[in-house]
CSV table of C-alpha atoms in Angstrom, one decimal:
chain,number,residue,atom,x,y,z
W,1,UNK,CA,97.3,166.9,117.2
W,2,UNK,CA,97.6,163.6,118.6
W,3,UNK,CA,94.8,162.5,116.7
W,4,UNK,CA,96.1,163.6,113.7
W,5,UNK,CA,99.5,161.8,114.0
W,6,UNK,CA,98.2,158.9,115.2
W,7,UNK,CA,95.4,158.7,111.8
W,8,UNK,CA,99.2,159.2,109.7
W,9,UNK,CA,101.1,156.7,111.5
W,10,UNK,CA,97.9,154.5,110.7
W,11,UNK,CA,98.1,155.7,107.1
W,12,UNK,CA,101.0,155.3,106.4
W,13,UNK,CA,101.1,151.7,108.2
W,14,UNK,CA,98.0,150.7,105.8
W,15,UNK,CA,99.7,151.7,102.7
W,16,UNK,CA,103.2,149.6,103.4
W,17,UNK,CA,100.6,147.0,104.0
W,18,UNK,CA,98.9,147.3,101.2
W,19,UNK,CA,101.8,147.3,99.1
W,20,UNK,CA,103.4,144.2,100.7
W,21,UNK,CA,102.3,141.2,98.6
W,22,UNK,CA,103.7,137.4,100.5
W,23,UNK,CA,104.9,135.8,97.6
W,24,UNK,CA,103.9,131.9,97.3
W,25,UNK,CA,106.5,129.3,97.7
W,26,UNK,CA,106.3,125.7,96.6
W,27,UNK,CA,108.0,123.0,98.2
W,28,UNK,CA,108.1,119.7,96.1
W,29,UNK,CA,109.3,116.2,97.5
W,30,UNK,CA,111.7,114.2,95.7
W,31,UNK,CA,110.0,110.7,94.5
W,32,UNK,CA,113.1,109.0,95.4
W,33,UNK,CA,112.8,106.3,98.2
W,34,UNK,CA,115.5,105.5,100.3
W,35,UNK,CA,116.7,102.6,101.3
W,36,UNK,CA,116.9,101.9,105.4
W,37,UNK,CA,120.5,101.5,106.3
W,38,UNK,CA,119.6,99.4,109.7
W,39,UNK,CA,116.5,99.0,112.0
W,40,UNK,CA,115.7,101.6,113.8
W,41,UNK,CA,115.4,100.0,117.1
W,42,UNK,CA,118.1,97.8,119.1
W,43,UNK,CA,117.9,93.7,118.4
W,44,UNK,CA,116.8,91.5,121.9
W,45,UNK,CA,119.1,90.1,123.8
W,46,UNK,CA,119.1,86.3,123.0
W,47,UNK,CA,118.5,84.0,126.8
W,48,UNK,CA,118.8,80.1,127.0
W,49,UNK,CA,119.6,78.0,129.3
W,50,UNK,CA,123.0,76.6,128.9
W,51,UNK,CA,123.8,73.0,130.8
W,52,UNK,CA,126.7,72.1,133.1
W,53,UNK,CA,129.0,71.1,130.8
W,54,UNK,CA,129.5,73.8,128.2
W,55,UNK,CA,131.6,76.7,128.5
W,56,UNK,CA,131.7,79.7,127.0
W,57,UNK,CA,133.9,80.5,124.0
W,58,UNK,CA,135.3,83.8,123.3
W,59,UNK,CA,133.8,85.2,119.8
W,60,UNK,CA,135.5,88.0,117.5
W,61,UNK,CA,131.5,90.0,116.7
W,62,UNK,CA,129.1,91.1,119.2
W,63,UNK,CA,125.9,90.1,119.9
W,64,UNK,CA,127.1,86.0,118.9
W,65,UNK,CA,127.8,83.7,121.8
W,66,UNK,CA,129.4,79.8,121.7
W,67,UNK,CA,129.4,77.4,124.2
W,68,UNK,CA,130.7,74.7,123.5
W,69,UNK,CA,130.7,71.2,125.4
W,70,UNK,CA,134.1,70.4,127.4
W,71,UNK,CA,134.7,67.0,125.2
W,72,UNK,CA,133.7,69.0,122.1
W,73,UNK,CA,130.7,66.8,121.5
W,74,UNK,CA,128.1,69.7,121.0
W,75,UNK,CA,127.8,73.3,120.2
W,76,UNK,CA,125.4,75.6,121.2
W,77,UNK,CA,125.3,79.1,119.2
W,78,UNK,CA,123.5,82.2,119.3
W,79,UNK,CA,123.0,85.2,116.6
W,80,UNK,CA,121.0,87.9,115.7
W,81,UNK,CA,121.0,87.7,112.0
W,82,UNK,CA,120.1,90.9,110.0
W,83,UNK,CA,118.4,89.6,106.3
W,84,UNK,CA,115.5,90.9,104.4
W,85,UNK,CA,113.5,87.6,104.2
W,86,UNK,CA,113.2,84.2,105.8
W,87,UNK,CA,115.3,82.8,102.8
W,88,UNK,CA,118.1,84.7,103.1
W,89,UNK,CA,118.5,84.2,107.0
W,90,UNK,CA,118.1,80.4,106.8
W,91,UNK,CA,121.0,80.3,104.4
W,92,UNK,CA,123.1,82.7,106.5
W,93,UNK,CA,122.1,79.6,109.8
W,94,UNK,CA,123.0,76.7,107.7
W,95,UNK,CA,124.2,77.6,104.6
W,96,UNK,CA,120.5,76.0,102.6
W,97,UNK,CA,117.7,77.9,101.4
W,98,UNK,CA,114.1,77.6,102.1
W,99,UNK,CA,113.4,74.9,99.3
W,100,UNK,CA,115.8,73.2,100.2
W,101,UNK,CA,115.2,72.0,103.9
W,102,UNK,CA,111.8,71.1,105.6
W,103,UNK,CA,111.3,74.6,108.0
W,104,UNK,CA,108.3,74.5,110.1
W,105,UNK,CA,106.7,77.1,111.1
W,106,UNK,CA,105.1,78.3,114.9
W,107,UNK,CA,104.9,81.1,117.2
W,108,UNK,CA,106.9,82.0,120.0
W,109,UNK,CA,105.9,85.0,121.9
W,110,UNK,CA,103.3,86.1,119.4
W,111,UNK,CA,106.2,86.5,116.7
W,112,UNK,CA,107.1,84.2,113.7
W,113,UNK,CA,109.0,81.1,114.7
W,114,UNK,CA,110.7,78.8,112.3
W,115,UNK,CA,112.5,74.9,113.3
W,116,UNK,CA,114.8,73.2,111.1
W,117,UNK,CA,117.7,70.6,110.8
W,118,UNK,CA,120.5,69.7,108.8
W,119,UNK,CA,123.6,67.8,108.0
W,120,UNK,CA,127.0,69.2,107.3
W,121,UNK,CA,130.7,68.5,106.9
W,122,UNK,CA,134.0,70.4,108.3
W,123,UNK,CA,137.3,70.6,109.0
W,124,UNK,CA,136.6,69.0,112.3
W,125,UNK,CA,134.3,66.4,111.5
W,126,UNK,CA,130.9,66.0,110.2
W,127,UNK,CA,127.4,67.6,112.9
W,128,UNK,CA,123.8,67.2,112.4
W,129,UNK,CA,122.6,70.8,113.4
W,130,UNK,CA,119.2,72.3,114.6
W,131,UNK,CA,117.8,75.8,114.7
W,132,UNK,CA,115.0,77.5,115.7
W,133,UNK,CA,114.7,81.4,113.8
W,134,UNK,CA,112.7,84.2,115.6
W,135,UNK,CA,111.6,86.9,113.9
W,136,UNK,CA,110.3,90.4,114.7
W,137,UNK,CA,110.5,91.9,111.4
W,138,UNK,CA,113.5,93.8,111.8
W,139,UNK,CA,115.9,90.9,113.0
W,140,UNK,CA,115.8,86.9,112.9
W,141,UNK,CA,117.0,86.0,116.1
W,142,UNK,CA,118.8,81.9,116.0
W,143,UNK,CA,119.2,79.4,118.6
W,144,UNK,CA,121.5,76.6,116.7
W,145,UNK,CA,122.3,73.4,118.3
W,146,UNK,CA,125.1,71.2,116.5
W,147,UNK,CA,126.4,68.0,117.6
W,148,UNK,CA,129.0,66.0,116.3
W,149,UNK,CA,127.5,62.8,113.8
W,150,UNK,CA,129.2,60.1,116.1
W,151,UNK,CA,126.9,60.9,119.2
W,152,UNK,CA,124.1,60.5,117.4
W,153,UNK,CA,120.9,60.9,119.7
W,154,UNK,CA,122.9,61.3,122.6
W,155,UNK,CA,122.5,64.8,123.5
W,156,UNK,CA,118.8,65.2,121.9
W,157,UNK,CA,117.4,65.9,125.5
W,158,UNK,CA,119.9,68.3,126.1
W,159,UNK,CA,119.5,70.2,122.9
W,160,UNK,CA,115.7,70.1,124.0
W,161,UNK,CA,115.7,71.6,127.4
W,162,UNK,CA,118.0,74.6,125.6
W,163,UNK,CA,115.2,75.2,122.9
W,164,UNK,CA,112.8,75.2,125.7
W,165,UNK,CA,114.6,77.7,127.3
W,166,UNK,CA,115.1,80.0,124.4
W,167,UNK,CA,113.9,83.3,125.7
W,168,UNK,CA,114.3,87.5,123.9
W,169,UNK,CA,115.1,89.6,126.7
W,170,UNK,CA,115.0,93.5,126.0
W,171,UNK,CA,112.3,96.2,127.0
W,172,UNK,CA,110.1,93.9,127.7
W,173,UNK,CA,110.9,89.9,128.5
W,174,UNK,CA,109.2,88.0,125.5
């Protein structure tokens, strides 16, 4: 009897089987791309060396830092600038475009480097300004030296030494 009820539970198990037809189900994928809010990984933490005589100015947005010297004579600032091209994150540095100032282009730590220099007017006076842009394809990290017009070269091995300096410190030290 055993043998019996096992050959019907068997049965009976092949015809629910057999009867049981998986259904296919198509999954389709919307051709819609979407747009990347913000990088997926943190920015580097901008080094330099800053000299003796500059002092730290307290800034309203994170990730900028201002020193500026204690007669006022230079500034030194540092940003990581979110843009989607190079053109776009030289105008948010110093307010021209790539056609319109001379940007040279290097390396620094195996990524895209980019120097570059101009004049400008404020409230406080008129500076002669210098950058240097790093880029690692999600960010364009700046290094911006300004001093005022009326000290002319007087600072220029100053403004050096911090551009020698310029470091990215984050994971890894680049």
């Amino acid at each position: 009897m055993k043998k019996s009820g096992a050959l019907c539970v068997l049965c009976l198990a092949a015809a629910l089987l057999a009867g049981c037809q998986a259904e296919v189900q198509w999954e389709t994928v919307d051709d819609e791309i979407v747009e990347v809010s913000a990088p997926a990984e943190e920015p580097y933490i901008i080094i330099f060396g800053v000299p003796e005589d500059a002092d730290l100015e307290p800034l309203s947005e994170e990730g900028r830092k201002l020193y500026v010297q204690t007669d006022g004579a230079y500034e030194i600032l540092s940003d990581v600038v979110t843009a989607p091209n190079l053109d776009e994150a030289l105008r948010q540095v110093s307010g021209f475009g790539e056609g319109e100032i001379d940007v040279v282009e290097t390396r620094r730590f195996g990524l895209p480097a980019y120097r570059f220099a101009w004049a400008s007017v404020s409230d406080e006076g008129s500076y002669l300004s210098q950058a240097s842009l790093v880029a690692d394809g999600n960010y364009y990290y700046a290094l911006i030296f300004s001093v005022r017009e009326e000290e002319g070269t007087a600072y220029d091995d100053c403004a050096e030494a911090v551009f020698a300096s310029f470091g990215l410190y984050g994971n890894e030290m680049l």
